[in-house]
C-alpha positions as CSV (number, residue, x, y, z in Angstrom):
1,X,-22.9,1.1,19.2
2,X,-23.3,1.6,22.9
3,X,-26.2,3.2,24.7
4,X,-26.4,5.3,27.8
5,X,-30.1,5.7,28.5
6,X,-31.6,7.1,25.2
7,X,-28.2,8.4,23.9
8,X,-26.3,6.3,21.5
9,X,-22.5,6.6,20.9
10,X,-20.1,4.8,18.7
11,X,-18.2,5.0,15.4
12,X,-19.1,3.4,12.1
13,X,-16.2,3.1,9.6
14,X,-16.7,2.5,5.9
15,X,-16.3,-1.2,5.0
16,X,-13.1,-2.3,3.3
17,X,-13.2,-3.1,-0.4
18,X,-11.1,-6.0,-1.8
19,X,-12.4,-6.1,-5.4
20,X,-9.6,-7.2,-7.6
21,X,-8.0,-4.3,-9.6
22,X,-10.0,-1.8,-7.7
23,X,-8.6,1.3,-5.9
24,X,-9.4,-0.6,-2.7
25,X,-10.7,2.5,-1.0
26,X,-13.3,1.9,1.7
27,X,-17.0,2.3,1.2
28,X,-18.6,4.2,-1.7
29,X,-15.1,5.5,-2.7
30,X,-14.2,2.1,-4.0
31,X,-14.1,1.7,-7.8
32,X,-11.9,0.4,-10.6
33,X,-8.4,1.8,-10.5
34,X,-7.0,3.9,-13.3
35,X,-5.5,0.9,-15.0
36,X,-8.8,-1.0,-15.3
37,X,-12.4,-0.5,-16.2
38,X,-15.8,-1.9,-15.2
39,X,-19.2,-1.1,-13.8
40,X,-19.6,0.5,-10.4
41,X,-18.8,-1.6,-7.4
42,X,-21.9,-3.0,-5.7
43,X,-22.3,-3.4,-1.9
44,X,-24.5,-5.9,-0.1
45,X,-24.3,-6.5,3.7
46,X,-20.9,-4.8,4.0
47,X,-19.4,-6.9,1.2
48,X,-18.2,-5.3,-2.1
49,X,-18.4,-7.1,-5.5
50,X,-17.5,-6.0,-9.0
51,X,-15.5,-6.8,-12.0
52,X,-12.5,-4.5,-12.9
53,X,-10.9,-5.6,-16.2
54,X,-7.3,-4.5,-17.1
55,X,-7.0,-2.0,-19.9
56,X,-3.8,-1.6,-22.0
57,X,-1.3,0.7,-20.4
58,X,1.8,2.3,-21.9
59,X,5.0,0.7,-20.3
60,X,7.6,1.4,-23.1
61,X,9.5,3.6,-20.7
62,X,10.4,0.6,-18.6
63,X,12.4,-0.9,-21.6
64,X,15.7,0.2,-23.0
65,X,16.6,1.2,-26.6
66,X,16.4,-2.5,-27.6
67,X,13.0,-3.0,-26.0
68,X,14.7,-5.0,-23.1
69,X,13.8,-4.7,-19.5
70,X,15.9,-6.1,-16.6
71,X,14.3,-7.1,-13.3
72,X,15.5,-9.4,-10.5
73,X,18.4,-10.7,-12.6
74,X,16.2,-11.6,-15.6
75,X,15.7,-10.0,-19.0
76,X,12.3,-9.4,-20.6
77,X,11.4,-8.0,-24.0
78,X,8.3,-6.2,-25.3
79,X,7.3,-7.5,-28.7
80,X,4.8,-5.7,-30.9
81,X,3.0,-7.0,-33.9
82,X,2.2,-5.0,-37.1
83,X,-1.1,-6.9,-37.1
84,X,-3.3,-4.4,-35.3
85,X,-5.6,-6.9,-33.6
86,X,-2.7,-8.5,-31.7
87,X,-1.7,-7.1,-28.3
88,X,2.0,-6.7,-27.4
89,X,3.7,-9.6,-25.7
90,X,6.2,-9.5,-22.8
91,X,8.6,-12.4,-23.1
92,X,11.4,-13.5,-20.8
93,X,14.7,-13.9,-22.7
94,X,16.1,-17.3,-21.7
95,X,19.7,-18.4,-22.0
96,X,18.5,-21.9,-22.8
97,X,15.2,-23.5,-23.8
98,X,13.8,-20.4,-25.6
99,X,10.7,-21.3,-27.7
100,X,10.8,-19.9,-31.2
101,X,8.0,-19.5,-33.8
102,X,10.5,-19.7,-36.7
103,X,14.0,-21.1,-37.1
104,X,15.8,-18.1,-38.5
105,X,16.5,-14.6,-37.2
106,X,18.3,-13.3,-34.1
107,X,17.7,-15.5,-31.2
108,X,16.6,-12.5,-29.1
109,X,14.5,-11.1,-31.9
110,X,10.7,-10.8,-31.6
111,X,10.3,-12.1,-35.2
112,X,12.0,-15.4,-34.3
113,X,10.1,-15.7,-31.0
114,X,6.6,-14.9,-32.2
115,X,6.6,-14.9,-36.1
116,X,6.9,-12.7,-39.1
117,X,4.8,-9.7,-38.0
118,X,6.5,-9.2,-34.7
119,X,9.3,-6.7,-33.8
120,X,10.7,-5.0,-30.8
121,X,8.8,-2.1,-29.2
122,X,11.7,0.2,-29.7
123,X,10.7,0.5,-33.4
124,X,7.2,1.8,-32.6
125,X,8.1,3.5,-29.3
126,X,5.0,2.0,-27.8
127,X,4.3,-1.1,-25.6
128,X,0.7,-1.0,-24.3
129,X,0.0,-4.1,-22.2
130,X,-2.4,-5.2,-19.5
131,X,-0.7,-4.9,-16.2
132,X,-2.0,-8.2,-14.7
133,X,-0.6,-10.2,-17.6
134,X,2.7,-8.4,-17.5
135,X,3.0,-8.8,-13.7
136,X,2.5,-12.6,-14.1
137,X,5.4,-12.8,-16.6
138,X,7.7,-10.7,-14.4
139,X,6.8,-12.6,-11.2
140,X,5.7,-9.5,-9.3
141,X,2.4,-8.3,-7.9
142,X,0.2,-6.0,-9.9
143,X,0.6,-3.4,-7.2
144,X,4.4,-3.6,-7.5
145,X,4.2,-3.2,-11.2
146,X,2.0,-0.1,-10.9
147,X,4.7,1.3,-8.7
148,X,7.4,0.6,-11.3
149,X,5.2,2.2,-14.1
150,X,4.8,5.3,-12.0
151,X,8.5,5.3,-11.0
152,X,7.8,4.8,-7.3
153,X,9.1,1.3,-6.7
154,X,6.7,-0.6,-4.3
155,X,3.1,0.6,-4.4
156,X,-0.1,-0.2,-2.6
157,X,-3.6,0.8,-3.7
158,X,-4.7,1.2,-0.1
159,X,-2.6,1.6,3.1
160,X,-4.3,-1.1,5.0
161,X,-3.0,-3.7,2.5
162,X,0.4,-2.4,1.7
163,X,2.3,-5.4,3.0
164,X,0.1,-7.9,1.2
165,X,0.1,-5.9,-2.0
166,X,4.0,-5.9,-2.0
167,X,4.5,-9.4,-0.5
168,X,6.7,-10.6,-3.4
169,X,9.1,-7.7,-2.6
170,X,9.2,-8.1,1.1
171,X,8.6,-11.7,1.9
172,X,12.3,-12.6,2.1
173,X,13.3,-9.5,4.1
174,X,13.8,-9.4,7.9
175,X,12.4,-6.7,10.1
176,X,15.9,-5.1,10.1
177,X,15.6,-4.7,6.3
178,X,12.2,-2.9,6.4
179,X,11.2,0.6,7.4
180,X,7.8,0.1,9.2
181,X,5.5,3.1,9.6
182,X,4.8,3.5,13.4
183,X,3.1,5.7,15.9
184,X,4.3,7.2,19.2
185,X,2.1,6.9,22.3
186,X,-0.3,4.9,20.1
187,X,-3.0,4.7,22.7
188,X,-3.1,8.4,23.6
189,X,-6.2,9.0,21.6
190,X,-8.4,12.1,21.6
191,X,-11.7,11.5,23.4
192,X,-10.2,8.5,25.3
193,X,-7.6,10.2,27.5
194,X,-8.4,11.8,30.9
195,X,-6.8,12.3,34.3
196,X,-8.3,8.9,35.2
197,X,-7.2,7.3,32.0
198,X,-3.5,8.2,31.7
199,X,-0.6,6.1,33.0
200,X,0.5,7.1,36.5
201,X,4.1,7.4,35.2
202,X,2.9,10.1,32.8
203,X,0.6,12.0,35.2
204,X,2.5,15.0,36.6
205,X,0.2,16.8,39.0
206,X,1.9,15.7,42.2
207,X,5.3,16.5,40.6
208,X,3.9,19.9,39.7
209,X,2.8,20.5,43.3
210,X,6.2,19.3,44.7
211,X,8.1,21.5,42.4
212,X,5.9,24.6,42.8
213,X,7.6,27.9,43.0
214,X,7.9,29.4,46.5
215,X,5.0,31.7,47.2
216,X,3.3,31.0,43.9
217,X,-0.3,29.6,44.0
218,X,-0.7,26.2,42.6
219,X,-3.4,25.5,40.0
220,X,-6.2,23.2,41.1
221,X,-6.2,19.7,39.8
222,X,-9.1,20.5,37.4
223,X,-7.2,23.5,36.0
224,X,-4.0,21.4,35.7
225,X,-5.9,18.7,33.9
226,X,-7.4,21.1,31.4
227,X,-3.9,22.2,30.4
228,X,-2.0,18.9,30.9
229,X,-4.2,16.3,29.2
230,X,-4.3,17.9,25.8
231,X,-0.5,17.9,25.7
232,X,-0.7,14.1,26.1
233,X,-3.0,13.5,23.2
234,X,-1.1,12.2,20.2
235,X,-3.7,10.8,17.9
236,X,-7.2,11.4,16.5
237,X,-7.4,7.7,15.4
238,X,-7.9,4.5,17.3
239,X,-5.5,1.6,17.1
240,X,-7.7,-0.1,14.6
241,X,-7.9,3.1,12.5
242,X,-4.1,3.4,12.6
243,X,-3.8,-0.1,11.4
244,X,-6.1,0.6,8.5
245,X,-4.0,3.6,7.6
246,X,-0.9,1.4,7.3
247,X,0.7,1.7,10.7
248,X,2.6,-1.5,11.6
249,X,4.7,-0.5,14.7
250,X,3.0,0.6,17.9
251,X,4.4,2.3,21.0
252,X,2.1,1.0,23.7
253,X,2.1,1.9,27.4
254,X,0.4,-0.9,29.5
255,X,-1.2,0.6,32.6
256,X,-3.4,-0.7,35.4
257,X,-6.4,1.5,36.1
258,X,-7.7,-0.6,38.9
């Protein structure tokens, strides 16, 4: 906050929320996401705290008619038990070294892998699992799995963390492999741009005077600025706010105002 005499000016943004399994929305909007449950997020000194516990989510649509899912060159199976107290299990189907609970049955069968009460999810048409546990088996982030569940590929609970939330998907990619959200004239921000705070290469008043129509009166500098400056404003958000909204590529004009 800055002061000019008795008048204060400034901007206060809602603090970021990094509670695990939350929607990661800033400030009071932060709470457990739709795939978890827990008490309200508590704030103290700008820091959020809380406990959001995964709830079972239906993921059977990710598996084929044999309850098998393929991801990153690997195969996984959803196994469900007829014993109601047992939660479904996601198991990687290994070519070698598969662990079995019994010595008979099909080597890719849930009964052989987990025991007599287990069968593939294709029989019950349901596979409700906790996303954190499933993500660990698949080797992906929870955010990426949410995107898969919703049919959107990569997903991020909040724009300011989209790269970190999808790190497992992008960590081996080059900049040429990624499409980065960017902004044009990133520093041309409403409330911060004026005739004295615009790059000389962009300020057109002298060019306007030089190219004036013969006999036509020229607008004063003040009148010109009132028309010209608004056309150079590209953003309502500061660079920091653009970053928080997910922007990762900035078009910056470096100017000397001295």
